[in-house]
Amino acid sequence: MTYTFCVPCLLGVEGLVADELKFQRFAGVRAENGRVYFEGPMAEGARACVLLRCGERVLLRLAAFHAFTFDDLFEGVKAIPWQDYLQQDSAFPVTGYCVNSQLHSVPDCQRIIKKAAVDKMKQAYAVGWFPEEGVKYQIRFALMNDEAEIYLDLTGAPLYKRGYRLATQQAPLRETLAASLVKIARYRGQEELIDPFCGSGTIAIEGAMAACRIAPGARRSFEGEAWQFDPADWQGCKEEAMAQEKPGEMMISASDLSADAIVLAQQNAERAGVAGCIRFRRADALGLAYTGRRGVLLTNPPYGHRLLDVEQAREIYDGLGRALQDTPGLKKYIFTADEEFEAFFGHKADKRRKLYNGMLKCQLYMYYKQAMGQGRGRP
């Protein structure tokens, strides 16, 4: 049987997720704002959970319909053949969101969806009560512009929960966002990757995992594995992914001014299985020797929210711009929420790409066309 799956993602990375799916030969791939769809048998949902680096979840779409009223929502949900998915003892909690819709109360929508699913289950199983003590099937809904979509969540803990990052430094990047930055920078392990503000090491680790072809979901569990569908699909996907791994000796240099951050980053890299690929050290990013180095500098320097933090961050941008002058061998990708970054860095980017770190709008400033010379000033 062919199903439709949905991969929610951070705004700005839809194209990357679509590219991932197409590269891995998924069918029917199409992207919309904040989500990407594909089609296939249930095993394809399992494969996507195991392989995707940039998406946030994999959802099985059960229905899509107009929902201008609660009656519309109730009837649309009740029309779903829930007995084809849920067992009599299944747990089926409901969560979701509403955007630009006449039905804007999330708690009310949750209650309506739950009631409709229960009513359909009562008809199918001829019982009046469900203990919900069995396997969990998380129901998710999205109401956007009066269009409702109803899903079951195969993933459980989101895809950015790779399992290697047990603790973090302040304001860490999600693993999926770091993987997206690595993909945009086109790092494949054939040149040096430098992150002078590495924090808990996420960018360096995601770069190493991508270069070594380590599938992010190959060693974690998913809620969909406990569903009534063939569990061999999941194990087969994981084993096939692990068989494709290609350990290598790449040049990844990650540093941070915080000694605690370096210890944490090293521990994270060990759990991810890539500690041998990354050289961690405590260092001041503004004091590193960049001249003569070749490869990709990809980093997320501090940008702060309070006034003093912003002033300090901009001093760092100025110093980094000076340190990176006359480095023709380095392509530079710098990710920050500060819209005045270029002015303090001293160089206009060759290209900018808008991305979101959660709900925070950021820019990836890309310098790759030519060296940054001595001429500095506001763009």
Coordinates of C-alpha atoms in Angstrom, one line a residue:
M1 CA 0.0 0.0 0.0
T2 CA 1.2 3.5 -0.8
Y3 CA 1.1 6.2 1.9
T4 CA 1.8 9.9 1.9
F5 CA 4.4 11.0 4.4
C6 CA 5.2 14.6 5.6
V7 CA 8.5 15.8 6.9
P8 CA 8.2 19.1 8.9
C9 CA 11.3 21.2 8.8
L10 CA 12.8 24.5 9.9
L11 CA 11.8 27.4 7.6
G12 CA 14.5 27.8 5.0
V13 CA 15.6 24.2 4.7
E14 CA 12.7 22.8 2.7
G15 CA 14.8 22.6 -0.4
L16 CA 17.6 20.7 1.5
V17 CA 15.1 18.1 2.8
A18 CA 13.6 17.7 -0.6
D19 CA 17.2 17.2 -2.1
E20 CA 17.9 14.6 0.6
L21 CA 14.8 12.7 -0.2
K22 CA 15.4 12.8 -4.0
F23 CA 19.0 11.8 -3.6
Q24 CA 17.9 8.7 -1.6
R25 CA 15.4 7.9 -4.3
F26 CA 12.2 8.6 -2.4
A27 CA 9.1 9.0 -4.7
G28 CA 6.6 11.9 -5.1
V29 CA 8.8 14.5 -3.3
R30 CA 7.3 17.9 -3.1
A31 CA 8.1 20.9 -0.9
E32 CA 5.9 23.5 0.8
N33 CA 6.6 26.1 3.4
G34 CA 7.9 24.3 6.5
R35 CA 7.3 20.8 5.3
V36 CA 8.2 18.3 2.5
Y37 CA 6.0 15.4 1.3
F38 CA 6.9 12.0 -0.2
E39 CA 5.1 8.8 -1.0
G40 CA 5.7 5.1 -0.6
P41 CA 5.0 1.9 1.4
M42 CA 5.4 2.0 5.2
A43 CA 9.0 0.8 4.9
E44 CA 9.8 4.2 3.2
G45 CA 8.6 6.0 6.3
A46 CA 11.1 3.9 8.4
R47 CA 13.9 4.6 5.9
A48 CA 13.3 8.3 6.0
C49 CA 13.5 8.3 9.8
V50 CA 16.8 6.5 9.7
L51 CA 18.4 8.6 6.9
L52 CA 17.2 12.2 7.1
R53 CA 19.7 14.7 8.4
C54 CA 17.8 18.0 8.0
G55 CA 14.1 17.2 8.7
E56 CA 12.5 17.4 12.1
R57 CA 10.0 14.4 12.0
V58 CA 8.5 11.9 9.7
L59 CA 4.7 11.8 9.8
L60 CA 2.2 9.5 8.2
R61 CA -0.6 11.6 6.7
L62 CA -4.0 10.1 7.3
A63 CA -6.2 12.8 5.9
A64 CA -6.4 16.4 4.4
F65 CA -9.6 18.4 4.3
H66 CA -11.2 21.8 4.7
A67 CA -12.0 22.7 8.3
F68 CA -13.9 25.9 8.7
T69 CA -16.0 24.7 11.6
F70 CA -15.7 22.2 14.5
D71 CA -18.2 20.1 12.6
D72 CA -16.0 20.0 9.6
L73 CA -13.0 19.0 11.8
F74 CA -15.0 16.3 13.6
E75 CA -16.4 14.7 10.4
G76 CA -13.1 14.8 8.6
V77 CA -11.3 13.0 11.5
K78 CA -14.1 10.5 12.0
A79 CA -13.9 9.5 8.3
I80 CA -10.4 8.2 8.9
P81 CA -10.4 4.4 9.2
W82 CA -8.7 4.5 12.6
Q83 CA -9.1 0.7 13.1
D84 CA -6.6 0.2 10.3
Y85 CA -3.9 1.8 12.3
L86 CA -4.8 1.5 16.0
Q87 CA -5.5 -1.5 18.2
Q88 CA -8.2 -1.6 20.8
D89 CA -5.7 -0.9 23.6
S90 CA -3.6 1.7 21.7
A91 CA -2.7 5.0 23.3
F92 CA -3.5 7.9 21.0
P93 CA -2.8 11.3 22.4
V94 CA -3.4 14.4 20.3
T95 CA -1.2 17.5 19.7
G96 CA -0.9 20.1 16.9
Y97 CA -1.1 23.7 15.9
C98 CA -3.4 26.2 14.3
V99 CA -2.2 29.0 11.9
N100 CA -4.4 31.6 10.1
S101 CA -7.5 29.5 10.6
Q102 CA -11.0 30.2 11.8
L103 CA -10.4 27.3 14.3
H104 CA -7.6 28.8 16.3
S105 CA -7.9 27.2 19.7
V106 CA -5.5 24.3 19.9
P107 CA -7.1 22.7 23.1
D108 CA -10.5 22.8 21.5
C109 CA -9.2 21.2 18.3
Q110 CA -7.4 18.5 20.4
R111 CA -10.7 17.6 22.1
I112 CA -12.7 17.5 18.8
I113 CA -10.1 15.3 17.1
K114 CA -9.8 12.9 20.1
K115 CA -13.6 12.6 20.3
A116 CA -13.9 11.9 16.6
A117 CA -11.2 9.2 16.8
V118 CA -12.8 7.6 19.8
D119 CA -16.3 7.6 18.2
K120 CA -14.9 5.9 15.1
M121 CA -13.0 3.3 17.3
K122 CA -16.2 2.6 19.3
Q123 CA -18.0 1.8 16.0
A124 CA -15.1 -0.4 14.8
Y125 CA -14.5 -2.3 18.0
A126 CA -18.0 -2.3 19.4
V127 CA -16.8 -1.2 22.8
G128 CA -17.5 2.0 24.9
W129 CA -14.2 2.6 26.5
F130 CA -10.5 2.3 25.6
P131 CA -7.8 1.8 28.3
E132 CA -5.0 3.3 26.2
E133 CA -2.4 1.1 27.9
G134 CA -0.8 -0.3 24.7
V135 CA 1.4 1.0 22.0
K136 CA 1.5 4.7 21.6
Y137 CA 0.3 6.3 18.3
Q138 CA 0.9 10.0 18.6
I139 CA -1.8 11.9 16.6
R140 CA -0.6 15.2 15.2
F141 CA -2.7 17.8 13.4
A142 CA -1.9 21.0 11.4
L143 CA -4.5 23.6 10.7
M144 CA -3.2 26.2 8.3
N145 CA -5.4 28.6 6.3
D146 CA -8.5 26.5 7.2
E147 CA -6.9 23.3 5.8
A148 CA -6.6 20.4 8.2
E149 CA -4.0 17.6 7.9
I150 CA -4.1 14.7 10.3
Y151 CA -1.0 12.6 11.0
L152 CA 0.5 9.8 13.0
D153 CA 4.0 10.5 14.2
L154 CA 6.5 7.7 13.3
T155 CA 9.4 9.5 15.0
G156 CA 8.7 10.0 18.6
A157 CA 11.6 12.1 19.9
P158 CA 12.4 14.5 17.1
L159 CA 15.0 13.7 14.5
Y160 CA 17.5 16.2 15.9
K161 CA 17.7 14.0 19.0
R162 CA 20.5 11.9 17.5
G163 CA 21.5 10.6 20.9
Y164 CA 25.1 11.9 21.1
R165 CA 24.4 15.2 22.7
L166 CA 23.4 14.6 26.3
A167 CA 24.2 18.0 27.6
T168 CA 24.9 21.3 25.8
Q169 CA 26.5 24.7 26.2
Q170 CA 24.2 27.7 26.3
A171 CA 22.2 28.4 23.0
P172 CA 23.2 25.3 21.0
L173 CA 22.2 24.7 17.4
R174 CA 19.9 21.9 16.7
E175 CA 21.6 19.0 15.1
T176 CA 19.3 19.2 12.1
L177 CA 20.2 22.9 11.6
A178 CA 23.9 22.2 11.9
A179 CA 23.5 19.4 9.3
S180 CA 21.7 21.9 7.0
L181 CA 24.6 24.3 7.3
V182 CA 27.1 21.6 6.5
K183 CA 25.0 20.7 3.4
I184 CA 24.8 24.3 2.2
A185 CA 28.6 24.6 2.6
R186 CA 29.0 21.5 0.5
Y187 CA 31.4 19.9 2.9
R188 CA 32.1 16.3 2.0
G189 CA 35.3 15.5 4.0
Q190 CA 37.8 16.2 1.2
E191 CA 39.1 19.4 2.7
E192 CA 39.6 21.0 6.1
L193 CA 36.5 22.0 8.0
I194 CA 37.1 24.7 10.7
D195 CA 34.7 25.8 13.4
P196 CA 36.4 28.3 15.8
F197 CA 33.3 28.8 17.9
C198 CA 32.4 25.1 18.3
G199 CA 30.5 25.1 21.6
S200 CA 29.3 21.6 22.2
G201 CA 30.7 20.5 18.8
T202 CA 27.5 20.1 16.8
I203 CA 28.7 21.5 13.5
A204 CA 31.9 19.6 13.5
I205 CA 30.1 16.4 14.5
E206 CA 27.4 16.7 11.9
G207 CA 30.1 17.4 9.3
A208 CA 32.0 14.3 10.3
M209 CA 28.9 12.1 10.3
A210 CA 27.9 13.3 6.8
A211 CA 31.4 12.7 5.5
C212 CA 31.5 9.3 7.0
R213 CA 28.0 8.5 5.7
I214 CA 26.8 7.8 9.3
A215 CA 23.0 7.8 9.1
P216 CA 21.7 9.9 12.0
G217 CA 18.9 7.5 12.9
A218 CA 20.8 4.2 12.5
R219 CA 21.4 3.8 16.3
R220 CA 18.4 5.3 17.9
S221 CA 14.8 4.1 18.4
F222 CA 11.5 5.4 17.0
E223 CA 8.0 5.1 18.2
G224 CA 6.9 3.7 14.8
E225 CA 9.0 0.6 15.5
A226 CA 6.4 -0.6 18.0
W227 CA 3.4 -0.2 15.5
Q228 CA 1.6 -3.1 14.1
F229 CA 3.5 -2.8 10.8
D230 CA 6.4 -5.1 10.0
P231 CA 9.3 -4.3 12.5
A232 CA 11.7 -5.9 10.1
D233 CA 11.3 -2.8 7.9
W234 CA 13.1 -0.7 10.6
Q235 CA 15.9 -3.2 11.4
G236 CA 16.5 -3.7 7.7
C237 CA 16.8 0.1 7.1
K238 CA 19.2 0.5 10.0
E239 CA 21.4 -2.4 9.0
E240 CA 21.5 -1.2 5.4
A241 CA 22.4 2.3 6.5
M242 CA 25.2 1.1 8.8
A243 CA 26.6 -1.1 5.9
Q244 CA 27.0 2.2 3.9
E245 CA 29.2 3.9 6.5
K246 CA 32.7 4.9 5.3
P247 CA 35.0 5.9 8.1
G248 CA 37.8 8.2 7.0
E249 CA 40.6 10.4 8.2
M250 CA 39.3 13.9 7.6
M251 CA 40.6 17.2 8.7
I252 CA 38.1 18.8 11.0
S253 CA 39.4 21.5 13.5
A254 CA 37.0 22.6 16.2
S255 CA 37.9 25.1 19.0
D256 CA 36.3 27.2 21.6
L257 CA 37.5 29.6 24.3
S258 CA 35.6 27.6 27.0
A259 CA 37.5 24.6 28.4
D260 CA 34.2 23.1 29.6
A261 CA 32.8 23.4 26.0
I262 CA 35.8 21.5 24.6
V263 CA 35.4 18.6 27.1
L264 CA 31.7 18.4 26.3
A265 CA 32.3 18.5 22.6
Q266 CA 34.8 15.7 22.8
Q267 CA 32.4 13.5 24.8
N268 CA 29.6 14.2 22.2
A269 CA 32.0 13.3 19.3
E270 CA 32.8 10.0 21.1
R271 CA 29.2 9.1 21.5
A272 CA 28.6 10.0 17.8
G273 CA 31.4 7.7 16.8
V274 CA 33.5 10.4 15.1
A275 CA 36.0 11.4 17.8
G276 CA 38.9 10.3 15.6
C277 CA 37.8 12.6 12.8
I278 CA 37.9 15.9 14.8
R279 CA 40.7 17.8 16.5
F280 CA 39.3 19.7 19.4
R281 CA 41.3 22.3 21.3
R282 CA 40.8 25.3 23.6
A283 CA 41.7 28.5 21.7
D284 CA 40.6 32.1 21.1
A285 CA 39.0 32.2 17.6
L286 CA 40.6 35.7 17.0
G287 CA 44.1 34.4 17.8
L288 CA 44.1 31.4 15.5
A289 CA 46.3 31.3 12.4
Y290 CA 44.1 31.2 9.3
T291 CA 46.6 32.4 6.7
G292 CA 47.5 29.7 4.2
R293 CA 44.8 27.3 5.2
R294 CA 42.4 25.8 2.7
G295 CA 39.0 24.4 3.1
V296 CA 35.7 25.5 4.7
L297 CA 35.2 27.7 7.8
L298 CA 31.7 27.1 9.0
T299 CA 30.8 28.6 12.4
N300 CA 28.0 30.0 14.6
P301 CA 29.6 32.9 16.6
P302 CA 27.8 34.4 19.6
Y303 CA 25.2 37.0 18.8
G304 CA 23.4 37.6 22.1
H305 CA 20.1 39.3 22.8
R306 CA 20.8 41.8 25.6
L307 CA 22.5 45.1 24.6
L308 CA 25.8 44.3 26.2
D309 CA 25.9 40.9 24.6
V310 CA 25.3 42.4 21.2
E311 CA 28.1 44.9 21.7
Q312 CA 30.5 42.2 22.7
A313 CA 29.4 40.0 19.8
R314 CA 30.0 42.8 17.3
E315 CA 33.5 43.3 18.7
I316 CA 34.1 39.6 17.9
Y317 CA 32.8 40.1 14.4
D318 CA 35.2 42.9 13.9
G319 CA 38.1 40.9 15.2
L320 CA 37.1 37.9 13.1
G321 CA 36.9 39.9 9.9
R322 CA 40.4 41.2 10.5
A323 CA 41.7 37.7 11.3
L324 CA 40.2 36.3 8.1
Q325 CA 41.7 38.9 5.7
D326 CA 43.8 37.5 2.9
T327 CA 42.7 33.9 3.3
P328 CA 41.9 33.0 -0.3
G329 CA 42.0 29.3 0.4
L330 CA 39.1 29.4 2.9
K331 CA 35.4 29.5 2.0
K332 CA 33.6 31.2 4.9
Y333 CA 30.1 30.5 6.1
I334 CA 29.1 32.4 9.2
F335 CA 25.6 31.9 10.8
T336 CA 24.2 34.7 13.0
A337 CA 21.0 36.5 13.9
D338 CA 22.6 39.9 13.8
E339 CA 21.4 41.8 10.7
E340 CA 24.3 44.2 11.0
F341 CA 26.9 41.4 10.8
E342 CA 28.4 42.5 7.5
A343 CA 29.0 46.1 8.8
F344 CA 31.0 44.9 11.8
F345 CA 32.7 42.0 10.0
G346 CA 33.9 44.5 7.4
H347 CA 33.0 42.6 4.2
K348 CA 29.8 42.2 2.2
A349 CA 28.8 38.6 1.7
D350 CA 28.9 37.0 -1.7
K351 CA 25.5 35.5 -0.8
R352 CA 23.1 35.4 2.2
R353 CA 20.6 32.7 3.0
K354 CA 17.7 33.2 5.5
L355 CA 17.3 30.4 8.0
Y356 CA 15.5 30.0 11.3
N357 CA 17.1 28.8 14.5
G358 CA 13.8 27.8 16.1
M359 CA 11.7 30.9 15.8
L360 CA 14.7 33.2 15.6
K361 CA 15.4 34.6 12.1
C362 CA 19.0 34.2 11.2
Q363 CA 21.3 34.6 8.1
L364 CA 24.0 32.4 6.8
Y365 CA 26.6 34.8 5.4
M366 CA 28.6 33.1 2.6
Y367 CA 32.0 34.2 1.3
Y368 CA 33.4 31.9 -1.4
K369 CA 34.0 33.9 -4.6
Q370 CA 37.3 35.5 -3.8
A371 CA 39.6 36.4 -1.0
M372 CA 38.7 39.2 1.5
G373 CA 41.4 41.8 1.0
Q374 CA 42.7 44.5 3.3
G375 CA 39.9 47.0 2.4
R376 CA 37.5 47.0 5.3
G377 CA 34.4 49.1 5.8
R378 CA 30.7 49.1 6.0
P379 CA 29.0 47.5 3.0

